[in-house]
Each structure stands twice: as structure tokens, then as C-alpha cells.
CSV table of C-alpha atoms and ligand atoms in Angstrom, one decimal:
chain,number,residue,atom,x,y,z
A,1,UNK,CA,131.0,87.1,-99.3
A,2,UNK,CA,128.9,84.3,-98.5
A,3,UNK,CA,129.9,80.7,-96.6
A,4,UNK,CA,130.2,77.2,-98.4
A,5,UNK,CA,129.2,74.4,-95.9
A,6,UNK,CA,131.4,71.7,-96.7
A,7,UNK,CA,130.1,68.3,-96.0
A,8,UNK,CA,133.5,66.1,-94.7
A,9,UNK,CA,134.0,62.6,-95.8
A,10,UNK,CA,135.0,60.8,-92.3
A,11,UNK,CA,135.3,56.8,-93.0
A,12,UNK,CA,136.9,54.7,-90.0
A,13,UNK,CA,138.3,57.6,-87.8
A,14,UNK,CA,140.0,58.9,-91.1
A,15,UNK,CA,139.2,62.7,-92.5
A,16,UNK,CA,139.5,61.5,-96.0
A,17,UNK,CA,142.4,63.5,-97.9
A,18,UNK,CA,139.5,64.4,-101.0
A,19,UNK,CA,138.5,66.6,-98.4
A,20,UNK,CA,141.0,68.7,-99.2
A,21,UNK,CA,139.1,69.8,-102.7
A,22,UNK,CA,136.0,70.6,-101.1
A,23,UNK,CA,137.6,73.0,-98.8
A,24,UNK,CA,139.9,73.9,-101.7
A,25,UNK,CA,136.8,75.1,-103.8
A,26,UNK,CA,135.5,77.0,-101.5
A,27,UNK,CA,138.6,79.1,-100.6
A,28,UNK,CA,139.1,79.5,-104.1
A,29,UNK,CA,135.7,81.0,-105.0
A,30,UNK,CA,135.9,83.5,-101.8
A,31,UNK,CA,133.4,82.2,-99.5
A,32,UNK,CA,133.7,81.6,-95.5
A,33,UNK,CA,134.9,77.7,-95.2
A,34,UNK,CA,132.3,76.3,-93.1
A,35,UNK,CA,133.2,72.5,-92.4
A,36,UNK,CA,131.0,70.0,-91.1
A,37,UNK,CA,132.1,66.7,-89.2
A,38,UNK,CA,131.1,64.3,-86.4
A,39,UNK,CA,132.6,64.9,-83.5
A,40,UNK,CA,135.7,62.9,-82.6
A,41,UNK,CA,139.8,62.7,-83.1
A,42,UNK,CA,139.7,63.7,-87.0
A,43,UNK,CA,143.3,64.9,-87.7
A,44,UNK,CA,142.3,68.3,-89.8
A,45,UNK,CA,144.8,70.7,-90.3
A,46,UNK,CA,141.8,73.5,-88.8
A,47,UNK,CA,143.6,76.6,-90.4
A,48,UNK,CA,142.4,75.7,-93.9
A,49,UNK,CA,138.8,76.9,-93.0
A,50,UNK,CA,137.2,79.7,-91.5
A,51,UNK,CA,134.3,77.7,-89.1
A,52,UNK,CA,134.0,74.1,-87.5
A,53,UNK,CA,130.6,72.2,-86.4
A,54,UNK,CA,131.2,69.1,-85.1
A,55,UNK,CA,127.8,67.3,-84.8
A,56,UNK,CA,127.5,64.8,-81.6
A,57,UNK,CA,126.8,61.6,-84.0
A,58,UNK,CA,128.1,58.3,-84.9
A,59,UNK,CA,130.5,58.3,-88.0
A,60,UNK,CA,128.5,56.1,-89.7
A,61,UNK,CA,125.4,58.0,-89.6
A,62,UNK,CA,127.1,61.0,-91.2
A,63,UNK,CA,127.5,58.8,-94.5
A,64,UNK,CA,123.1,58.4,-94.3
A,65,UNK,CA,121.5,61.0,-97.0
A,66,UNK,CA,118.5,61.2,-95.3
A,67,UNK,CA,120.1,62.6,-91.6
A,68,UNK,CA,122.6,64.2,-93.7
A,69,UNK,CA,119.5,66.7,-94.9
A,70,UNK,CA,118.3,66.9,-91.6
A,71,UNK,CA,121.6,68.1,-90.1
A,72,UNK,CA,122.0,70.7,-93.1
A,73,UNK,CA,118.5,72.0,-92.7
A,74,UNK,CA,119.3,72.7,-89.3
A,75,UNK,CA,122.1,74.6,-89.3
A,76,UNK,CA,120.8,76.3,-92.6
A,77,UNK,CA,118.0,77.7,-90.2
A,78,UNK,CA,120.5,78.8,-87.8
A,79,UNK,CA,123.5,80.0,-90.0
A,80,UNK,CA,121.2,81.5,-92.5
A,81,UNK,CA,121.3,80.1,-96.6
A,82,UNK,CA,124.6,79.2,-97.6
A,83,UNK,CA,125.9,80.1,-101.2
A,84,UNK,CA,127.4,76.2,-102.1
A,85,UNK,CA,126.9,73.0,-100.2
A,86,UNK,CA,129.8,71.6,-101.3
A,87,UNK,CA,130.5,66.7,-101.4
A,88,UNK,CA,133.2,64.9,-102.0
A,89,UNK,CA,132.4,63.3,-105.6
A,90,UNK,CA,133.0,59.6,-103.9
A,91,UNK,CA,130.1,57.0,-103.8
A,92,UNK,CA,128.9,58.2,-100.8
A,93,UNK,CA,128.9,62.1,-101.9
A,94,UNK,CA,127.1,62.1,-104.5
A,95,UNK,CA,124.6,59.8,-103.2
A,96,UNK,CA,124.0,62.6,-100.4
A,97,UNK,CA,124.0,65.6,-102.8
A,98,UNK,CA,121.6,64.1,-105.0
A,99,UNK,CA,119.3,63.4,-102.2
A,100,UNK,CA,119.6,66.4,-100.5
A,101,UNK,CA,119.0,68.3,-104.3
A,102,UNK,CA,115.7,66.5,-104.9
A,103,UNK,CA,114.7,67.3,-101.4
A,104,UNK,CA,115.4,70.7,-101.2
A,105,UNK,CA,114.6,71.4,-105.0
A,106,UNK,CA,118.2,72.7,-105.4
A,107,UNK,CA,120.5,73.3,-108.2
A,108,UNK,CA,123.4,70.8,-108.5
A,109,UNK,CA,126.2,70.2,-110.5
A,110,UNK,CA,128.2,67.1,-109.8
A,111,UNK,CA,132.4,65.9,-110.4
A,112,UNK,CA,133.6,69.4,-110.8
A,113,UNK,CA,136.8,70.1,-111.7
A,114,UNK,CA,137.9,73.1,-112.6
A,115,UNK,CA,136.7,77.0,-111.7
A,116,UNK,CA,136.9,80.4,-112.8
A,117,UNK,CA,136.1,83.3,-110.4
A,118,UNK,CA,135.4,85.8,-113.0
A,119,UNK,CA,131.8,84.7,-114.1
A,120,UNK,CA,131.7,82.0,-111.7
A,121,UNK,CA,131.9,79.1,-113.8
A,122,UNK,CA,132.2,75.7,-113.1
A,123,UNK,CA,134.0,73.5,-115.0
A,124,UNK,CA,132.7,69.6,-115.8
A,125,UNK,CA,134.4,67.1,-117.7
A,126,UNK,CA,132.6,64.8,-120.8
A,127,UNK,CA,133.9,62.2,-122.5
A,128,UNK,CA,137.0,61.2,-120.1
A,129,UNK,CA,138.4,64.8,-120.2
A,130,UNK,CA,138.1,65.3,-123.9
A,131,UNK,CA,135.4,67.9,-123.9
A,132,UNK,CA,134.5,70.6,-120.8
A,133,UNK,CA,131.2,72.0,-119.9
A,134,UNK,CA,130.7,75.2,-118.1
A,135,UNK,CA,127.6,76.0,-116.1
A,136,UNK,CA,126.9,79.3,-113.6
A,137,UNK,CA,124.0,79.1,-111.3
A,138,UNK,CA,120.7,81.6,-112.3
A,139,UNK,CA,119.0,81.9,-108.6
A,140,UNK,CA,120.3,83.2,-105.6
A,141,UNK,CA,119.3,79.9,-104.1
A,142,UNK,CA,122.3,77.6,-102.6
A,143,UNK,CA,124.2,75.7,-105.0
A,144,UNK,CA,124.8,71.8,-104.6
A,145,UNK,CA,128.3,70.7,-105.8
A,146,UNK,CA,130.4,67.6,-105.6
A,147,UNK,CA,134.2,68.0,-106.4
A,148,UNK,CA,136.6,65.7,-108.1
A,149,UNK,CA,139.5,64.6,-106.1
A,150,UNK,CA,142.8,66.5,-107.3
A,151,UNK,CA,141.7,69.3,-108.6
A,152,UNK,CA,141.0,71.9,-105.8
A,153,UNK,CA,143.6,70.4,-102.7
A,154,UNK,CA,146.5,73.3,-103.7
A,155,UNK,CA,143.9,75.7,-102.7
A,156,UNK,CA,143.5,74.2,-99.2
A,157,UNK,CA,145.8,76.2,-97.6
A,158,UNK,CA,146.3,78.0,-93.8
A,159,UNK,CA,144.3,80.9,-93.5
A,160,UNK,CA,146.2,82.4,-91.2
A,161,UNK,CA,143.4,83.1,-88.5
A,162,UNK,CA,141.6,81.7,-85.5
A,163,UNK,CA,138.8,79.0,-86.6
A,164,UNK,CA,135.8,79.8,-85.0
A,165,UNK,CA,134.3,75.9,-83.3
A,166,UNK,CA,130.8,75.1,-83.0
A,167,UNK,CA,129.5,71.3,-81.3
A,168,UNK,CA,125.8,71.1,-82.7
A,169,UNK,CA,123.4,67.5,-81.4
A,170,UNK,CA,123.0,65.2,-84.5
A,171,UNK,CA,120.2,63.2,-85.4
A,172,UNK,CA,119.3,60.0,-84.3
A,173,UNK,CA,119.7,56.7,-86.7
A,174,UNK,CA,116.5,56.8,-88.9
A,175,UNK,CA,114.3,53.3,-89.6
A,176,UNK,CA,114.1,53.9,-93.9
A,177,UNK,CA,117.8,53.0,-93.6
A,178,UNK,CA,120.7,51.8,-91.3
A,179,UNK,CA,124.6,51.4,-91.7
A,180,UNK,CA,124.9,47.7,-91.1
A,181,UNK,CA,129.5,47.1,-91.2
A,182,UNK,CA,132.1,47.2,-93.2
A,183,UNK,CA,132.8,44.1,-95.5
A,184,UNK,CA,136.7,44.1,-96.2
A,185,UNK,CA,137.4,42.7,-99.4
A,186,UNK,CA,139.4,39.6,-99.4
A,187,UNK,CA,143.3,39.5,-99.3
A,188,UNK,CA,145.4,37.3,-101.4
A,189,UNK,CA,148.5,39.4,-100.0
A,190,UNK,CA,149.3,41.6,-103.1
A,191,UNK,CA,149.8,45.0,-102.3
A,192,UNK,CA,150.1,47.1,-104.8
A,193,UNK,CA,150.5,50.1,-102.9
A,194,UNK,CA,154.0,48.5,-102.0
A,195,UNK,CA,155.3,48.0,-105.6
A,196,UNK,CA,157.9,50.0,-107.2
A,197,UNK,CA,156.9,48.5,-110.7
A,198,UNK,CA,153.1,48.3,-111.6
A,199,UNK,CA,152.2,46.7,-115.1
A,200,UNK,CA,148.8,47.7,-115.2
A,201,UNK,CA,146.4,46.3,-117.8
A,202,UNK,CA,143.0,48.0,-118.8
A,203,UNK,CA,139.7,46.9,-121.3
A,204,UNK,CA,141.9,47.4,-124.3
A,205,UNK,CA,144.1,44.1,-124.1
A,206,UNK,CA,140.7,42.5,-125.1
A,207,UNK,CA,140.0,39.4,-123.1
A,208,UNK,CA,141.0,37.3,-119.7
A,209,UNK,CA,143.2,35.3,-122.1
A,210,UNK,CA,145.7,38.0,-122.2
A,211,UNK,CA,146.4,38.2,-118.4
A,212,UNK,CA,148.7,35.0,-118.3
A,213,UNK,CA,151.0,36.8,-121.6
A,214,UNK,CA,151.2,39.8,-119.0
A,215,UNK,CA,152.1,37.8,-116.3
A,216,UNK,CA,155.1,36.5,-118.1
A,217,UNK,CA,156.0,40.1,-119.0
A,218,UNK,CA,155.6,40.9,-115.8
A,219,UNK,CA,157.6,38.3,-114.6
A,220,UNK,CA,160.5,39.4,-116.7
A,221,UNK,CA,160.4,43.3,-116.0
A,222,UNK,CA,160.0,42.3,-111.9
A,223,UNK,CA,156.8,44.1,-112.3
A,224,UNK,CA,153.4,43.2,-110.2
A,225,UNK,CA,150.2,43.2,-112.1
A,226,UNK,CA,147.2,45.8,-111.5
A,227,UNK,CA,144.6,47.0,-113.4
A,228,UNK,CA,141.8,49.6,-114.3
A,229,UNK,CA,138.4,48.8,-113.2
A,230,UNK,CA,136.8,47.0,-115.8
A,231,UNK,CA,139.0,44.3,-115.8
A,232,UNK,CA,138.6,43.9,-112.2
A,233,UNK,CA,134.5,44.5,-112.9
A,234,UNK,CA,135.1,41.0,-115.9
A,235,UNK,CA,136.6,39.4,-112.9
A,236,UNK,CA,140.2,39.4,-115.3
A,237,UNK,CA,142.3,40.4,-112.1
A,238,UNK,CA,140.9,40.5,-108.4
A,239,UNK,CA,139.5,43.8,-106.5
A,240,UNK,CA,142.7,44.2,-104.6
A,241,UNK,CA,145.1,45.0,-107.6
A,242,UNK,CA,142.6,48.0,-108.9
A,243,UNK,CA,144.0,51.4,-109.1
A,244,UNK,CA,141.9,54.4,-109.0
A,245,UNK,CA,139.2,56.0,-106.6
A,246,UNK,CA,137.3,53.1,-105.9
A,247,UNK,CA,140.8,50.4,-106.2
A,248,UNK,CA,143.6,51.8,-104.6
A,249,UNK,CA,146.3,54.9,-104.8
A,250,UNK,CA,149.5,54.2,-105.6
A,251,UNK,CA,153.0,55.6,-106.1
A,252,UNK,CA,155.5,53.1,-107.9
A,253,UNK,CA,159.0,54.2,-109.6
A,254,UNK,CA,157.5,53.4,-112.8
A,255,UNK,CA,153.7,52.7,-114.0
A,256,UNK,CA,153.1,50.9,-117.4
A,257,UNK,CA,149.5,51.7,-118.0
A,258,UNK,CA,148.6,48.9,-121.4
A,259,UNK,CA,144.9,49.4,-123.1
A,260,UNK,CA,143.7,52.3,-120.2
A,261,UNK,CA,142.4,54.9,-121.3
A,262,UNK,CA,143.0,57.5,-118.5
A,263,UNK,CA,139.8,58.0,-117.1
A,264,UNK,CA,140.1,60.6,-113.9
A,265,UNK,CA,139.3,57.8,-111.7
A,266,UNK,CA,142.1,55.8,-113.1
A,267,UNK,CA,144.5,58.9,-113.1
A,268,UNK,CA,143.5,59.9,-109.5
A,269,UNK,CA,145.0,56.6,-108.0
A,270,UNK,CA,148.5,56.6,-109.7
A,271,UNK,CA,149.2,60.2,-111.6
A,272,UNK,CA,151.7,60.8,-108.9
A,273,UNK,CA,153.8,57.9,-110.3
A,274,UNK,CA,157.6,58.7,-110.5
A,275,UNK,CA,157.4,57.6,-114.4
A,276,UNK,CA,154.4,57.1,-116.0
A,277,UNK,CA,154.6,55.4,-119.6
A,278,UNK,CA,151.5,54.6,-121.6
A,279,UNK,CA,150.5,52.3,-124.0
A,280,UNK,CA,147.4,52.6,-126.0
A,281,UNK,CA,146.2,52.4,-129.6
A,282,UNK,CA,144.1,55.9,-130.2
A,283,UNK,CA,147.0,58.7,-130.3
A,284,UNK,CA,143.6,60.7,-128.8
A,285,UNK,CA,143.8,58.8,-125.4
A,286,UNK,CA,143.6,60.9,-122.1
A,287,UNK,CA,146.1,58.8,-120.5
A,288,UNK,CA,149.3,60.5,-123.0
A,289,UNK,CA,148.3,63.6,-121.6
A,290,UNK,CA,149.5,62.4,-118.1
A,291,UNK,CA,152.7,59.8,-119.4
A,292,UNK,CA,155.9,60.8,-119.5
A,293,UNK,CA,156.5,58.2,-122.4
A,294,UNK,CA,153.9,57.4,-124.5
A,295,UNK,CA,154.0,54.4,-127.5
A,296,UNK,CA,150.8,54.3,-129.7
A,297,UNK,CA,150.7,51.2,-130.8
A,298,UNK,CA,148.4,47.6,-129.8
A,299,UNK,CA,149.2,46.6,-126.0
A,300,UNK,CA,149.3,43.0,-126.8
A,301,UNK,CA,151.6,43.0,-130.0
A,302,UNK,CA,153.6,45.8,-127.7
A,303,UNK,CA,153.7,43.0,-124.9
A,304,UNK,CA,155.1,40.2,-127.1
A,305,UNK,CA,157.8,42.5,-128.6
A,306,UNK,CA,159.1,43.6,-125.0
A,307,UNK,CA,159.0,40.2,-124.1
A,308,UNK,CA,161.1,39.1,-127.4
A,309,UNK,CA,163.7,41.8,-126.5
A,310,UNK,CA,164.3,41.2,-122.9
A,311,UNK,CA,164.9,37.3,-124.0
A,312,UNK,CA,167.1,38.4,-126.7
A,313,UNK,CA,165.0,37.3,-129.3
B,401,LIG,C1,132.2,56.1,-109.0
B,401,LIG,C2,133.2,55.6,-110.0
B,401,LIG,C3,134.4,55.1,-109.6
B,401,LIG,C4,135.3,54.5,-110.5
B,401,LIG,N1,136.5,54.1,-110.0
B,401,LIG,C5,137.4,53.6,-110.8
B,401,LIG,C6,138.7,53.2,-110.4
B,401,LIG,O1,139.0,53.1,-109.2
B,401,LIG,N2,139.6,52.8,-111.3
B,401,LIG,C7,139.4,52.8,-112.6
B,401,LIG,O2,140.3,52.4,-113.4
B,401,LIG,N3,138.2,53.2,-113.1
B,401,LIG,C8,137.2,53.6,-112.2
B,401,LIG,N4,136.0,54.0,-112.7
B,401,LIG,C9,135.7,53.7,-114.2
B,401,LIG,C10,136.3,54.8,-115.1
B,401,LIG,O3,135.4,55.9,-115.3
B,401,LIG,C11,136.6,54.2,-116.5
B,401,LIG,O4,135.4,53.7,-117.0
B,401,LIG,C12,137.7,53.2,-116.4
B,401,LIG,O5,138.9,53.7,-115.8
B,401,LIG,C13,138.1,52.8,-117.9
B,401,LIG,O6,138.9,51.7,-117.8
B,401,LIG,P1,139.9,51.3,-119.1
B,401,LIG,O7,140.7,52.5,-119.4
B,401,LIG,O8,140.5,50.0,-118.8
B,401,LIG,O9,138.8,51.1,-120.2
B,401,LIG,P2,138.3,52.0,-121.4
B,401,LIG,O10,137.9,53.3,-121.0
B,401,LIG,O11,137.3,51.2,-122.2
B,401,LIG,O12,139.6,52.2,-122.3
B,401,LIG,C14,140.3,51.2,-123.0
B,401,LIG,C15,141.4,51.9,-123.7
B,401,LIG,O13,142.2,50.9,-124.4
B,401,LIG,C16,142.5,51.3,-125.7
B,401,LIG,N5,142.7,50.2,-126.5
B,401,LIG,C17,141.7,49.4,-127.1
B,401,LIG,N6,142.3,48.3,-127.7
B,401,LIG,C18,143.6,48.5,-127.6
B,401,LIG,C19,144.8,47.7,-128.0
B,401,LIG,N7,144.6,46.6,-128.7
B,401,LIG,N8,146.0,48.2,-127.6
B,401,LIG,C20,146.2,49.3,-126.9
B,401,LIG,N9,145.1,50.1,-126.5
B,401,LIG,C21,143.9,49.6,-126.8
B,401,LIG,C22,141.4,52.2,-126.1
B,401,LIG,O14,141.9,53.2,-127.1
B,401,LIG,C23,141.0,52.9,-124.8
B,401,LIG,O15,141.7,54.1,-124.6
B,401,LIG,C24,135.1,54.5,-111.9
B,401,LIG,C25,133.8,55.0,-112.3
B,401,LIG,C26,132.9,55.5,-111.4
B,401,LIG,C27,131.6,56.1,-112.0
């Protein structure tokens, strides 16, 4: 059968819900759950794997590529080769699985999302979820994968049997690198998180000019403004209204996405939405594929006809 080691993603005392896909993967292709995780008060619903090792280290050295390696080499010696090593596809996943791929001289394929048992595939998504690549791995050697957030969590279930725990002694903090803090970004008080109405603006409105016209839409629907991430990138809207896997995951009664695409890392933060409608000029866009309503149209003329109706013009 094999075991996947599953690298966790810990941040702040917090065993990071994504988690959930890398242990999902692994059930899903057959192979003994083998999770990996600093030692401390994680709260890990244990069941969903077959094997623990909690490694005696700092959280913040667990995120360094470099000790990362050392701690997989390690147990690799004592457990034997695995069959996947399996990240997290956030920043500081694929940073590690690339490292510890050019290291080792291991296959990888990174932001899976998809699997099929017979044949083994992988499934990888191109152009915003338009196109799908498959890829099985040739060598017997372990494979490197990072997993996108959504897709594997349903597999994550309770195994139904006693989890086998293991405490292993890390690594010490190495001199090429250190973890220096956490910055927090800076808080005008919106929380988006909170809203039961997001308006949520993306590249396709076209310029910083735009934002103001929103505003006033916004103003009259009682909506509160977020945004993809490019418009946060242009500096159009501040960090803390971004939605997405690097922004933040929300849940509002109704989300009206204008000029976004639907890129995964967009859909990840708000597919959950109670009502998603979607506005976008190419009938093609990934983001119909997740709306409830859908208008094909330009955002911007869209906006100034909404706002027309709702003053009774
Ligand atoms: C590690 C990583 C993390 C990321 N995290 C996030 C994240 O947290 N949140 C996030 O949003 N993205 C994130 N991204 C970026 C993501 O991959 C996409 O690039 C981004 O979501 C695209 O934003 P967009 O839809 O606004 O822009 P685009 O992809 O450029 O789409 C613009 C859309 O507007 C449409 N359009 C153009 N003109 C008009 C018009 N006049 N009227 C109507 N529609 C129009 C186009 O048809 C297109 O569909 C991340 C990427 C990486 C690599």
C-alpha cells in the first residue's frame, strides 16, 4: 500500500484547515496517512490519518525549506521511502516542495486538483480552469505534490481506528535563513469577513477611477467593497478587502463578483457564498461556472444601469 507523509501547515497555533486536502489526497489514493507537525496544542481531528510525528521544534522553523528536508530525510531513513510527500499549495508549501525536489532530485507536480485512482493520474489546472493536464509518475521514486485547497477536504474523513503517535527531535534553527515575525497588515476596520453583501470588483472594471462609481453602487445596495487581487496589487482597494487564498475567506448572503474572472484563488475565498452572481464580459469566464446568476455584459455600464434603477431613473 505505501504511506504519504503529509507535511502540515501550522501558522500561529492554528492547523491550517487546507490541511485537510493533503490528508484528503492521500486517503483517497490508498496510502497510510502519515502526518507530520511540531509538537504542541494543534486541534486535529487524529482519526483522519493513520500515523502522527510530532517533531520537538518551534512552529516557525517548520515553515524553513531547508530544516524542512532535514526532518524528511530523517524519518525517510527510519520509515523507509514514502510513495508521495504530499504540501499544502500555499506560499509557504510550495516554496518547501520545490526545495526539497531540487535537493532530493525528485519528481513534483504542484496545485493539484483533481485524481483518479485507476491509472493514477493527477489532475492540474491551465489557464484558470479552462484546460486540465494529467501527469502519472514513471519511477518508483517518491513523488512531491502540493494540493489545492478545496479539492481533496471531503476525503478527509475518520478512519475509524487507533492513530499510531510518534515525538521525533527536530532540527535546530539553521544560519542561511531565520524566521524574523509576523508583520500584520494594517487595519482601517473593514471586515469583510463580517459582511452579508460583498460588491467585489476585479482587473476588468479597468482603472482606479472606477472605484468611487462602485462605491456609490455600493452605497445604494448596502454592500461593502472587496476585490480580487490585482486590484489590491494596483493599490485600487487596500490588502484588507482582498478575497481569496492570500486576501481573506468569506461567506456573505450575496457576493457580486464585477470584472473577476474566477481564478481558483479568487473562488477558494468566497465559493461558499450563499448567492453568488457574476458579472463579466467573456460568456467563457470561469467565474459563471461557480454563480448562481450570471449577466454577460461590461461591469461598468452594468454598474451605472443598477445604479439608474435603484434611483428610479
Ligand atoms: C500564490 C497566489 C495567491 C493568489 N491569491 C489570490 C487571492 O487571494 N485572491 C485573488 O483574487 N487572486 C489571487 N491570486 C491571483 C489569481 O491567480 C488571479 O490572477 C486573480 O484572481 C485574477 O484577478 P481578476 O479576476 O480580477 O483579473 P483577471 O484574471 O485579469 O480577470 C479580469 C476579468 O474581467 C473580465 N473583464 C474585462 N473587462 C471587463 C468589463 N469591461 N466588464 C466585465 N468584465 C470584464 C475579463 O473577461 C476577465 O475575466 C493568487 C495567485 C497566486 C499565484
Amino acid at each position: 500500500m505505501g504511506y504519504a507523509l503529509i507535511i502540515s501547515e501550522v501558522r500561529r497555533g492554528v492547523f491550517e484547515e487546507r490541511n485537510l486536502d493533503s490528508i484528503g489526497i492521500a486517503n483517497l489514493a490508498g496510502k497510510d496517512a502519515c502526518l507530520l507537525i511540531p509538537e504542541g496544542n494543534y486541534n486535529i481531528n487524529s482519526n483522519m490519518v493513520d500515523r502522527i510525528i510530532k517533531v520537538k521544534i518551534e512552529e516557525s522553523l517548520f515553515l524553513n525549506p531547508l530544516i524542512i528536508t532535514g526532518l524528511i530525510t530523517k524519518i525517510m531513513d527510519s520509515l523507509g521511502l514514502p510513495d508521495m510527500v504530499i504540501f499544502t499549495h500555499s506560499s509557504s508549501g510550495i516554496e518547501m516542495a520545490s526545495y526539497l525536489a531540487g535537493k532530493m532530485g525528485l519528481p513534483i507536480i504542484t496545485d493539484i486538483s483533481g485524481y483518479e485512482k485507476n491509472g493514477d493520474i493527477f489532475f492540474k489546472s491551465y489557464y484558470s480552469d479552462k484546460v486540465f493536464g494529467q501527469f502519472r509518475k514513471i519511477k518508483d521514486n517518491p513523488l512531491i505534490l502540493t494540493v489545492r485547497s478545496g479539492s481533496f477536504k471531503d476525503f478527509a474523513t475518520d478512519k475509524g481506528k487507533q492513530v499510531e503517535e510518534t515525538t521525533v527531535e527536530g532540527l535546530s534553527d539553521i544560519e542561511e535563513r531565520s524566521f524574523v515575525e509576523y508583520v500584520e497588515e494594517e487595519k482601517t476596520g473593514v471586515d469583510i469577513t463580517k459582511a452579508e453583501f460583498l460588491l467585489s470588483l476585479g482587473r476588468g472594471i479597468g482603472n482606479k477611477d472606477e472605484i468611487p462609481k462602485f462605491e456609490e453602487l455600493a452605497q445604494l445596495l448596502k454592500a461593502t467593497i472587496s476585490g480580487s487581487r490585482p486590484v489590491v496589487d494596483k493599490q485600487w482597494l487596500p490588502k484588507e478587502r482582498q478575497v481569496g487564498t492570500s486576501g481573506k475567506t468569506v461567506k456573505p448572503k450575496v457576493y457580486l463578483a464585477m470584472g473577476i474572472s474566477g481564478a481558483f484563488q479568487h473562488i477558494a475565498g468566497m465559493k461558499d457564498s450563499e448567492c453568488i452572481i457574476a458579472v463579466n464580459k467573456d460568456p467563457e469566464a470561469p467565474i459563471f461556472q461557480y454563480a448562481h446568476y450570471g449577466i454577460v455584459g461590461d461591469a461598468n455600464k452594468i454598474r451605472d444601469k443598477l445604479k439608474d434603477i435603484i434611483q428610479g431613473g
